[in-house]
Amino acid sequence: MPLPLFCVELKNISMKVKSNVEILEAAALIVDNVQNDPELQKKLAAFGFPPKHIQEGIALRQHALMMQETKDSHYNEKWAISRQINHDVESVIGAFKNHVKLARIGYWNEPVYLHGLKIKRFAKGNWPLIRQAQHFYTQLLLNPVPMEALGIVLPVLEQAQAGVDALLETKRKRTRKKGVAQDSTREKQKAFQELKAWVVECHKAIRFAFRDKPQLLESFGIPVSSVK
């Protein structure tokens, strides 16, 4: 059984208004045409779309824009954190490997202590290396004298340990920011779904209210080829 004309038209609207940009543009066209035109508002009200619905659409569009900006802001912050992490990882691992080479020399006659540093071999992967470095500096600071004899004084070791701790905290910060960003993505998607539903319902009323005025329909961004 063929669908009624309005159902076919509504389906076409849903298909054409796909992207978030298209949803925003469609909503803007509706608002620009209707909000300051009492006659259009009156006509739409007769087809079940009263002026208060236009105000609802304005609010939905503003909310969608705000959610999009919020989402973009969170992901930009996450990107900045990741960029900082990439820089810091390289610096921390470089210092750690250099200190390990010296520690193997400085503690060669303290095999038990050297074994406790857990530096027989380097861990594989950046974050296992960072965890290895965290243990290394924690233990090394309990007996830093041999390192000082090699020119690595206590403040240098303390700074290296602080760098490792800061890097791990930044990693945790990125994880938290990732969760916030994902939540903001879901909120943005919800906002655009609500705005799209409003656009579709408004287009439905517009098609019926102005089905005999193709130029007006085009001003709303509605194709007239399917209008009988």
Short mmCIF file of C-alpha atoms in Angstrom, two decimals:
data_model
loop_
_atom_site.label_atom_id
_atom_site.label_comp_id
_atom_site.label_asym_id
_atom_site.label_seq_id
_atom_site.Cartn_x
_atom_site.Cartn_y
_atom_site.Cartn_z
CA MET A 1 0.00 0.00 0.00
CA PRO A 2 1.54 3.37 -1.00
CA LEU A 3 2.19 5.86 1.77
CA PRO A 4 0.08 9.02 1.99
CA LEU A 5 1.72 12.04 0.37
CA PHE A 6 2.64 13.73 3.65
CA CYS A 7 4.43 10.57 4.83
CA VAL A 8 6.49 10.39 1.65
CA GLU A 9 7.37 14.07 2.01
CA LEU A 10 8.30 13.69 5.66
CA LYS A 11 10.59 10.79 4.78
CA ASN A 12 12.27 12.93 2.13
CA ILE A 13 12.83 15.69 4.70
CA SER A 14 14.49 13.28 7.11
CA MET A 15 16.77 11.99 4.36
CA LYS A 16 17.81 15.45 3.15
CA VAL A 17 18.49 16.91 6.59
CA LYS A 18 21.37 14.63 7.59
CA SER A 19 24.45 16.44 8.83
CA ASN A 20 24.61 18.73 11.83
CA VAL A 21 25.42 21.64 9.52
CA GLU A 22 22.29 20.93 7.48
CA ILE A 23 20.19 20.71 10.63
CA LEU A 24 21.47 24.09 11.82
CA GLU A 25 20.91 25.66 8.41
CA ALA A 26 17.39 24.25 8.14
CA ALA A 27 16.50 25.55 11.60
CA ALA A 28 17.97 28.97 10.79
CA LEU A 29 15.88 29.24 7.60
CA ILE A 30 12.71 28.46 9.52
CA VAL A 31 13.45 30.96 12.27
CA ASP A 32 14.56 33.72 9.87
CA ASN A 33 11.39 33.36 7.80
CA VAL A 34 8.86 33.01 10.58
CA GLN A 35 9.88 34.70 13.83
CA ASN A 36 9.12 38.27 12.64
CA ASP A 37 6.22 37.47 10.31
CA PRO A 38 2.87 37.30 12.15
CA GLU A 39 1.04 36.14 9.02
CA LEU A 40 3.29 33.13 8.55
CA GLN A 41 3.01 32.36 12.24
CA LYS A 42 -0.76 32.50 12.05
CA LYS A 43 -0.83 30.22 9.03
CA LEU A 44 1.47 27.68 10.66
CA ALA A 45 -0.55 27.78 13.88
CA ALA A 46 -3.59 26.65 11.90
CA PHE A 47 -1.61 23.51 10.98
CA GLY A 48 -0.54 22.66 14.50
CA PHE A 49 2.64 24.72 14.78
CA PRO A 50 1.90 27.73 17.04
CA PRO A 51 4.35 30.62 17.64
CA LYS A 52 5.60 29.08 20.89
CA HIS A 53 7.03 26.22 18.82
CA ILE A 54 9.17 28.74 16.93
CA GLN A 55 10.59 29.95 20.24
CA GLU A 56 11.24 26.35 21.19
CA GLY A 57 13.17 25.93 17.94
CA ILE A 58 15.26 29.02 18.64
CA ALA A 59 16.14 27.64 22.05
CA LEU A 60 16.91 24.17 20.62
CA ARG A 61 19.21 25.66 17.99
CA GLN A 62 21.09 27.75 20.53
CA HIS A 63 21.43 24.72 22.76
CA ALA A 64 22.76 22.60 19.89
CA LEU A 65 25.31 25.29 19.03
CA MET A 66 26.40 25.52 22.65
CA MET A 67 26.76 21.73 22.92
CA GLN A 68 28.82 21.67 19.75
CA GLU A 69 31.14 24.38 21.05
CA THR A 70 31.44 22.59 24.39
CA LYS A 71 32.31 19.31 22.70
CA ASP A 72 34.91 20.98 20.47
CA SER A 73 36.43 22.73 23.48
CA HIS A 74 36.83 19.49 25.43
CA TYR A 75 38.41 17.67 22.49
CA ASN A 76 40.77 20.59 21.84
CA GLU A 77 41.86 20.46 25.46
CA LYS A 78 42.37 16.70 25.22
CA TRP A 79 44.46 17.20 22.08
CA ALA A 80 46.59 19.80 23.85
CA ILE A 81 47.15 17.44 26.79
CA SER A 82 48.13 14.61 24.44
CA ARG A 83 50.58 16.90 22.66
CA GLN A 84 52.16 17.85 25.97
CA ILE A 85 52.33 14.20 27.01
CA ASN A 86 54.13 13.23 23.79
CA HIS A 87 56.72 15.90 24.45
CA ASP A 88 57.16 15.01 28.13
CA VAL A 89 57.33 11.25 27.52
CA GLU A 90 60.30 11.69 25.23
CA SER A 91 62.09 13.91 27.75
CA VAL A 92 61.40 11.70 30.77
CA ILE A 93 62.35 8.45 29.06
CA GLY A 94 65.54 10.00 27.70
CA ALA A 95 66.64 11.13 31.17
CA PHE A 96 65.62 7.79 32.70
CA LYS A 97 67.69 5.73 30.25
CA ASN A 98 70.69 7.94 30.81
CA HIS A 99 70.36 7.61 34.59
CA VAL A 100 69.98 3.84 34.31
CA LYS A 101 73.29 3.59 32.43
CA LEU A 102 75.00 5.54 35.19
CA ALA A 103 73.27 3.56 37.94
CA ARG A 104 74.59 0.30 36.49
CA ILE A 105 78.06 1.78 36.84
CA GLY A 106 77.56 3.46 40.20
CA TYR A 107 76.06 0.44 41.97
CA TRP A 108 78.05 -2.35 40.35
CA ASN A 109 79.45 -3.37 43.74
CA GLU A 110 75.99 -3.36 45.38
CA PRO A 111 74.30 -6.20 43.47
CA VAL A 112 71.36 -6.56 45.85
CA TYR A 113 70.54 -2.86 45.69
CA LEU A 114 71.08 -2.81 41.94
CA HIS A 115 68.71 -5.74 41.54
CA GLY A 116 66.10 -3.87 43.57
CA LEU A 117 66.18 -1.00 41.05
CA LYS A 118 64.68 -3.44 38.50
CA ILE A 119 66.73 -2.15 35.61
CA LYS A 120 68.20 -5.40 34.28
CA ARG A 121 66.35 -4.63 31.06
CA PHE A 122 64.13 -1.82 29.86
CA ALA A 123 60.38 -2.37 29.79
CA LYS A 124 58.70 -2.41 26.40
CA GLY A 125 56.41 0.49 25.57
CA ASN A 126 56.36 4.07 26.80
CA TRP A 127 54.03 3.69 29.77
CA PRO A 128 55.66 0.51 31.13
CA LEU A 129 58.94 2.45 30.85
CA ILE A 130 57.46 5.37 32.78
CA ARG A 131 56.25 3.01 35.52
CA GLN A 132 59.70 1.46 35.60
CA ALA A 133 61.18 4.93 35.95
CA GLN A 134 58.83 5.72 38.83
CA HIS A 135 60.07 2.68 40.77
CA PHE A 136 63.68 3.40 39.79
CA TYR A 137 63.72 6.96 41.13
CA THR A 138 61.80 6.05 44.29
CA GLN A 139 64.44 3.45 45.16
CA LEU A 140 67.37 5.49 43.92
CA LEU A 141 66.57 8.39 46.23
CA LEU A 142 66.99 6.06 49.20
CA ASN A 143 70.69 5.76 48.35
CA PRO A 144 71.76 8.55 45.98
CA VAL A 145 75.43 8.84 46.98
CA PRO A 146 76.90 6.68 44.19
CA MET A 147 74.97 8.72 41.61
CA GLU A 148 76.28 11.94 43.11
CA ALA A 149 79.81 10.58 42.67
CA LEU A 150 79.01 10.34 38.95
CA GLY A 151 77.81 13.94 38.80
CA ILE A 152 74.06 13.28 39.18
CA VAL A 153 73.34 15.30 42.31
CA LEU A 154 70.29 14.85 44.52
CA PRO A 155 68.26 17.81 43.12
CA VAL A 156 68.61 16.34 39.62
CA LEU A 157 67.22 13.00 40.78
CA GLU A 158 64.40 14.70 42.66
CA GLN A 159 63.53 16.72 39.58
CA ALA A 160 63.54 13.55 37.48
CA GLN A 161 61.20 11.84 39.93
CA ALA A 162 58.91 14.88 39.94
CA GLY A 163 58.85 14.77 36.14
CA VAL A 164 57.73 11.14 36.18
CA ASP A 165 55.01 11.83 38.75
CA ALA A 166 53.80 14.87 36.82
CA LEU A 167 53.66 12.89 33.59
CA LEU A 168 51.56 10.16 35.19
CA GLU A 169 49.21 12.77 36.62
CA THR A 170 48.90 14.38 33.18
CA LYS A 171 48.03 10.97 31.77
CA ARG A 172 45.28 10.62 34.38
CA LYS A 173 44.11 14.13 33.50
CA ARG A 174 43.85 13.12 29.85
CA THR A 175 41.83 10.06 30.79
CA ARG A 176 39.42 12.22 32.77
CA LYS A 177 39.22 14.73 29.92
CA LYS A 178 38.51 11.91 27.48
CA GLY A 179 35.52 10.86 29.58
CA VAL A 180 34.25 14.43 29.74
CA ALA A 181 34.71 14.81 25.99
CA GLN A 182 32.79 11.61 25.30
CA ASP A 183 29.96 12.77 27.55
CA SER A 184 29.88 16.09 25.72
CA THR A 185 29.67 14.23 22.40
CA ARG A 186 26.62 12.34 23.60
CA GLU A 187 25.04 15.59 24.83
CA LYS A 188 25.73 17.23 21.48
CA GLN A 189 24.22 14.30 19.59
CA LYS A 190 21.13 14.45 21.77
CA ALA A 191 20.80 18.20 21.19
CA PHE A 192 21.02 17.81 17.43
CA GLN A 193 18.55 14.94 17.43
CA GLU A 194 16.06 17.14 19.28
CA LEU A 195 16.68 20.01 16.87
CA LYS A 196 16.28 17.72 13.86
CA ALA A 197 12.97 16.42 15.22
CA TRP A 198 11.81 20.03 15.54
CA VAL A 199 12.90 20.83 11.97
CA VAL A 200 11.10 17.79 10.58
CA GLU A 201 7.88 18.64 12.40
CA CYS A 202 8.08 22.26 11.29
CA HIS A 203 8.76 21.27 7.67
CA LYS A 204 5.73 19.03 7.82
CA ALA A 205 3.50 21.95 8.88
CA ILE A 206 5.12 24.27 6.32
CA ARG A 207 4.52 21.86 3.46
CA PHE A 208 0.84 21.69 4.24
CA ALA A 209 0.36 25.34 5.10
CA PHE A 210 2.10 26.62 1.95
CA ARG A 211 1.69 23.73 -0.48
CA ASP A 212 0.32 26.16 -3.08
CA LYS A 213 3.27 28.56 -2.73
CA PRO A 214 6.38 26.86 -4.15
CA GLN A 215 8.56 29.95 -3.95
CA LEU A 216 7.82 30.29 -0.25
CA LEU A 217 8.61 26.62 0.24
CA GLU A 218 11.95 27.15 -1.47
CA SER A 219 12.70 30.03 0.89
CA PHE A 220 12.48 27.48 3.70
CA GLY A 221 14.94 25.23 1.85
CA ILE A 222 12.20 22.73 1.00
CA PRO A 223 12.37 21.23 -2.52
CA VAL A 224 9.12 21.67 -4.46
CA SER A 225 9.45 18.82 -6.93
CA SER A 226 7.41 16.43 -4.72
CA VAL A 227 4.75 19.00 -3.83
CA LYS A 228 1.51 18.29 -5.69
#
